[in-house]
CSV table of C-alpha atoms in Angstrom, one decimal:
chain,number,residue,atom,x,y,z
A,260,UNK,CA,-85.8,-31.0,-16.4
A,261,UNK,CA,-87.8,-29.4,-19.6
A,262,UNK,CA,-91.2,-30.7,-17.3
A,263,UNK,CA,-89.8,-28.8,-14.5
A,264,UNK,CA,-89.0,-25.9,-16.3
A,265,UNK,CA,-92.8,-25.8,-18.2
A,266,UNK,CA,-94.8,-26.7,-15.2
A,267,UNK,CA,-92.7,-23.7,-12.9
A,268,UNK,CA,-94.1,-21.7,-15.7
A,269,UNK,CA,-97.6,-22.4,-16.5
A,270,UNK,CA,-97.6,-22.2,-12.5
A,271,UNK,CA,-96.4,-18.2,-13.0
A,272,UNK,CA,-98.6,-17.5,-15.3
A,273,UNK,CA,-101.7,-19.1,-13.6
A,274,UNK,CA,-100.7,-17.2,-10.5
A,275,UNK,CA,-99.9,-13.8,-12.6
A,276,UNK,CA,-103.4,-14.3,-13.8
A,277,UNK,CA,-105.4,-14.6,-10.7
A,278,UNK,CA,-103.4,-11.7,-9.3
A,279,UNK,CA,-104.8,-9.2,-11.5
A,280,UNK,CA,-108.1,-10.6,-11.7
A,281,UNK,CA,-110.5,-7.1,-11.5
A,282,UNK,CA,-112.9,-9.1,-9.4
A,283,UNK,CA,-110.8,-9.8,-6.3
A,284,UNK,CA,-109.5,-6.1,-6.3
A,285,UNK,CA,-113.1,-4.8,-6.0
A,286,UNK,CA,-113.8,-7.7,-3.1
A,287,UNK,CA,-110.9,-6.0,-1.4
A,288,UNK,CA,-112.8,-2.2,-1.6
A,289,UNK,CA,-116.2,-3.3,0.3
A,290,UNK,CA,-116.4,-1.7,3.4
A,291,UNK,CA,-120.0,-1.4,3.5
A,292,UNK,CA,-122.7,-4.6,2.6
A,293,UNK,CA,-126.2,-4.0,2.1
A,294,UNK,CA,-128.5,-7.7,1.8
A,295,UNK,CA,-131.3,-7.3,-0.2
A,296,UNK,CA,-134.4,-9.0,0.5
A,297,UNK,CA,-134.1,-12.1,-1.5
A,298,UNK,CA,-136.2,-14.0,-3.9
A,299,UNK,CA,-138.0,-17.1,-3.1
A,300,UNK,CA,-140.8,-18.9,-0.6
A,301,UNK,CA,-141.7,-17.3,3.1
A,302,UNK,CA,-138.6,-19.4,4.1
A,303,UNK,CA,-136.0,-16.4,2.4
A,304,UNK,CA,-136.8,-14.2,4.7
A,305,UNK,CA,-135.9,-16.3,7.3
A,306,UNK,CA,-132.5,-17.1,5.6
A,307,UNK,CA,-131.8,-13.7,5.0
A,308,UNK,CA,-131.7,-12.7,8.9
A,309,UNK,CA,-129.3,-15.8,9.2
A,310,UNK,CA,-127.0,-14.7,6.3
A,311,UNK,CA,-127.2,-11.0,8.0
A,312,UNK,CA,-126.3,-12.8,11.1
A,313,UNK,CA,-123.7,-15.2,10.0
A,314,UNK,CA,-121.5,-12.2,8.0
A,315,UNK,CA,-122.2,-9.1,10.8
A,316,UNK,CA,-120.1,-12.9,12.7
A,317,UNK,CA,-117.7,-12.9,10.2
A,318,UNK,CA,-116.4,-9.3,10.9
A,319,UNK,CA,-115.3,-9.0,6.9
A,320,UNK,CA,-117.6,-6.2,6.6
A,321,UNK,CA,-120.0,-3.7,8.0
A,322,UNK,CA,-123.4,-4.6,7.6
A,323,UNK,CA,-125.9,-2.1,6.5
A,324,UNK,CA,-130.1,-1.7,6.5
A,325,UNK,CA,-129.4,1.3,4.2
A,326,UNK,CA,-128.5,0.8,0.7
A,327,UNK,CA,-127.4,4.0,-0.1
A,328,UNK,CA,-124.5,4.3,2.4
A,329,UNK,CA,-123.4,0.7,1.0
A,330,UNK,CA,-120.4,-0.2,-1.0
A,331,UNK,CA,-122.1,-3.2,-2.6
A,332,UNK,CA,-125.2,-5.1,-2.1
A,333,UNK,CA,-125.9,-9.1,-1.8
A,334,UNK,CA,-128.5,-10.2,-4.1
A,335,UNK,CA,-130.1,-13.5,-4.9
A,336,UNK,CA,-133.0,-16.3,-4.0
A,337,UNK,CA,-133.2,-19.3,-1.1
A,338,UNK,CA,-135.2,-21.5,-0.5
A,339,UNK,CA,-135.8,-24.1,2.5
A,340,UNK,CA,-138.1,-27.1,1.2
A,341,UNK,CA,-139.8,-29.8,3.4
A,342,UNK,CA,-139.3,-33.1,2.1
A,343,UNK,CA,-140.4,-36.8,2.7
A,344,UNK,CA,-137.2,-39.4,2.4
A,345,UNK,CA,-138.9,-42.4,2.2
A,346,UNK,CA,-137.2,-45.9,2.2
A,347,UNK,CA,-139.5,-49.3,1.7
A,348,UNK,CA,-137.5,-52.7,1.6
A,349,UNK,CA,-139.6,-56.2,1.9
A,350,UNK,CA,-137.4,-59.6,2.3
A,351,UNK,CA,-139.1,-63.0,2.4
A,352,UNK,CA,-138.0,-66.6,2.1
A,353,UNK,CA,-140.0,-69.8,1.6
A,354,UNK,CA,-139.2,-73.9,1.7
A,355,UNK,CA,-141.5,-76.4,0.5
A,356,UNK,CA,-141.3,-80.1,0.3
A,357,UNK,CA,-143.8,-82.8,-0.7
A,358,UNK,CA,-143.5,-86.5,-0.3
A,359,UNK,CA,-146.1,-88.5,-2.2
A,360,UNK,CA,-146.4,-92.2,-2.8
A,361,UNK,CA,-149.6,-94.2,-4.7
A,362,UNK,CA,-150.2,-97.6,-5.4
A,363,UNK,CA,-152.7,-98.8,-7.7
A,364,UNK,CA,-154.1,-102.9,-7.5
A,365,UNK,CA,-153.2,-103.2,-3.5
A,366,UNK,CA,-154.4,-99.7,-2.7
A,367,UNK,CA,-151.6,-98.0,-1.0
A,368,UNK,CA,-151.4,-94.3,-0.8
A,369,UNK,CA,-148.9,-92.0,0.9
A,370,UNK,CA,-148.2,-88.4,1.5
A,371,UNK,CA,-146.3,-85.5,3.6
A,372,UNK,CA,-145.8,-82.0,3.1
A,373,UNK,CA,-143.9,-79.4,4.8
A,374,UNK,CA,-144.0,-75.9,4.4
A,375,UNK,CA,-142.3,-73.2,6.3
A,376,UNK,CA,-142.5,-69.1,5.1
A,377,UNK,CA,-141.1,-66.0,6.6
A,378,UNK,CA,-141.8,-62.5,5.3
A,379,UNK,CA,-140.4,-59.3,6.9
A,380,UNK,CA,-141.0,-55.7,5.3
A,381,UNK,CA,-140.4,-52.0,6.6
A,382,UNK,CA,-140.6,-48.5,5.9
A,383,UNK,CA,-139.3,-45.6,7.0
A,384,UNK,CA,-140.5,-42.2,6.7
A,385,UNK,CA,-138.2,-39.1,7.5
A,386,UNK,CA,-139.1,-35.2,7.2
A,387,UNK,CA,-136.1,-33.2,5.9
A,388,UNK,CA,-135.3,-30.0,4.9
A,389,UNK,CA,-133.0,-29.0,2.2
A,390,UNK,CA,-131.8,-25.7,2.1
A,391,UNK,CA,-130.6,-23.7,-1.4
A,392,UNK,CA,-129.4,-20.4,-1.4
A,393,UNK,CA,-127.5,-18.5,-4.7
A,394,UNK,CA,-126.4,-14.9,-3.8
A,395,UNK,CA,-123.9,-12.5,-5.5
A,396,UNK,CA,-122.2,-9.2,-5.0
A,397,UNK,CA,-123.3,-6.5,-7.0
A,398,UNK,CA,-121.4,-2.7,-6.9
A,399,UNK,CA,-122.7,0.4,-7.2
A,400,UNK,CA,-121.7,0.3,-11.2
A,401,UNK,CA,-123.6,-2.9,-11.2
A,402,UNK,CA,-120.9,-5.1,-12.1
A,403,UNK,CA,-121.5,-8.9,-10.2
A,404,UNK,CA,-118.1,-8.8,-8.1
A,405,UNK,CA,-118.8,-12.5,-6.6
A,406,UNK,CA,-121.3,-15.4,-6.5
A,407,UNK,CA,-122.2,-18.3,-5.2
A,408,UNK,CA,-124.7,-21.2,-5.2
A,409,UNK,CA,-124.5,-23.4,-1.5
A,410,UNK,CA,-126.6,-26.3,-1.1
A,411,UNK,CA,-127.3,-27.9,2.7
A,412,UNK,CA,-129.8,-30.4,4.4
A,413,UNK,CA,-128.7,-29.1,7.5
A,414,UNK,CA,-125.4,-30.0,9.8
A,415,UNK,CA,-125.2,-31.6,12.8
A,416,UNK,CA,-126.0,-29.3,15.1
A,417,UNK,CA,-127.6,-26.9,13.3
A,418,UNK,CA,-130.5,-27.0,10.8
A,419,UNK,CA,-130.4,-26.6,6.7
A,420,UNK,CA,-130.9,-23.0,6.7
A,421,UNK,CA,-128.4,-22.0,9.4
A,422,UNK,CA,-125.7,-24.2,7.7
A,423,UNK,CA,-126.3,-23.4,4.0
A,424,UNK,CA,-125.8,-19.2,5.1
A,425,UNK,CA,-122.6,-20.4,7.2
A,426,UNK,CA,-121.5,-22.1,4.0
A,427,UNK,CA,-122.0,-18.7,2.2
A,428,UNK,CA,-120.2,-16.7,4.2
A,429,UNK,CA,-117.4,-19.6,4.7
A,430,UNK,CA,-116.7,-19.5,0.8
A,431,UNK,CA,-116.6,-15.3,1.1
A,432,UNK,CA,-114.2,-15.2,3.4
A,433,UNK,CA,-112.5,-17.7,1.6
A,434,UNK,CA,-112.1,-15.9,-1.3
A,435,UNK,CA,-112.1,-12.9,0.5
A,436,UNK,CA,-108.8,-14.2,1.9
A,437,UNK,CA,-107.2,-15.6,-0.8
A,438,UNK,CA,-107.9,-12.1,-2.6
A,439,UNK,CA,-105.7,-10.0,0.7
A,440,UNK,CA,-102.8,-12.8,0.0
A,441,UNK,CA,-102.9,-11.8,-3.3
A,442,UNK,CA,-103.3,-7.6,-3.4
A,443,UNK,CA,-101.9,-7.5,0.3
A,444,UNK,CA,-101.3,-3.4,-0.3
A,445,UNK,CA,-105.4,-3.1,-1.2
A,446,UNK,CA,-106.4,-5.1,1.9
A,447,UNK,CA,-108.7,-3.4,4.3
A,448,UNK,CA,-108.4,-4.6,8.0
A,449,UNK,CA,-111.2,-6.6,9.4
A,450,UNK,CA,-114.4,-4.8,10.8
A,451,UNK,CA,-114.0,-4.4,15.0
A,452,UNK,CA,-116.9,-5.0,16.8
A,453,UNK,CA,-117.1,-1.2,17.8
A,454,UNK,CA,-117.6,0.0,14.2
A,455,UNK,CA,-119.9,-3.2,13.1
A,456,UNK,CA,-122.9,-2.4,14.8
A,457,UNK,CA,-123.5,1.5,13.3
């Protein structure tokens, strides 16, 4: 019962404590997003029109190209590298077998041999990309609101860079989420198609 009784408790607190965390009241007042150009390889640019793409989908905010008339802007790095998986394996067996026989004072002599060998060996070169992309939400005070770090090497129907900005905005609205359950009074209602596209 005294388990019970403890565990019903630290389960309070822990929820107490997430409740007023500062960070998921100032996810719930962005209204307005501004993605900054991020750092990395010619590939981020790329990855940044996907990330536009994949959160003007998401409807959890409106999207901006002007960073003044933003709430908060996305900032970070990405970067989709080429790579070579390559996998080398080589198998082989071999069998052997000698007979001999030799005689000395009458001159006999004898011999066989058998020998039998198979050797098999591959390799197997495949081009990949892996996909890496680390963002964060900064306000207007400066103050990093969010972050996250999303690795990908693509899905299955859609390559690394398209699945590693869908990952991204998955764990934001996650957490976006999970922040309206817990301040439901602070939560703003999700973007309409109408006023996303201004």
């Amino acid at each position: 019962m005294r388990v019970i009784l403890w565990l019903s408790l630290a389960i309070s607190l822990f929820a107490q404590q997430e409740d007023t965390n500062p960070q998921f009241q100032e996810l719930l007042k962005i209204r307005r997003l501004y993605v900054e150009k991020l750092a990395g390889g010619d590939t981020a640019v790329q990855i940044r029109d996907i990330l536009i793409g994949a959160l003007q989908a998401s409807r959890l905010f409106t999207v901006t190209e002007n960073p003044d008339k933003a709430d908060c802007s996305l900032k970070g790095s990405a970067e989709d590298l080429v790579f070579t998986d390559t996998f080398q394996s080589s198998e082989g067996i071999q069998a052997r077998s000698q007979i001999g026989s030799m005689r000395s004072s009458g001159s006999n002599r004898g011999g066989a041999g058998f020998s039998v060998g198979e050797q098999e060996s591959s390799r197997i070169a495949e081009r990949k990309h892996e996909a890496t992309l680390a963002v964060r939400l900064v306000n207007k005070d400066g103050d990093v609101i969010w972050s996250t770090t999303q690795e990908s090497l693509g899905a299955k129907f859609r390559g690394a860079s398209a699945d590693v900005a869908a990952k991204v905005t998955r764990q934001l609205a996650d957490d976006f989420a999970r922040a309206r359950k817990l301040n439901p009074a602070s939560a703003p209602a999700p973007v309409s198609a109408a006023t996303s596209r201004h």
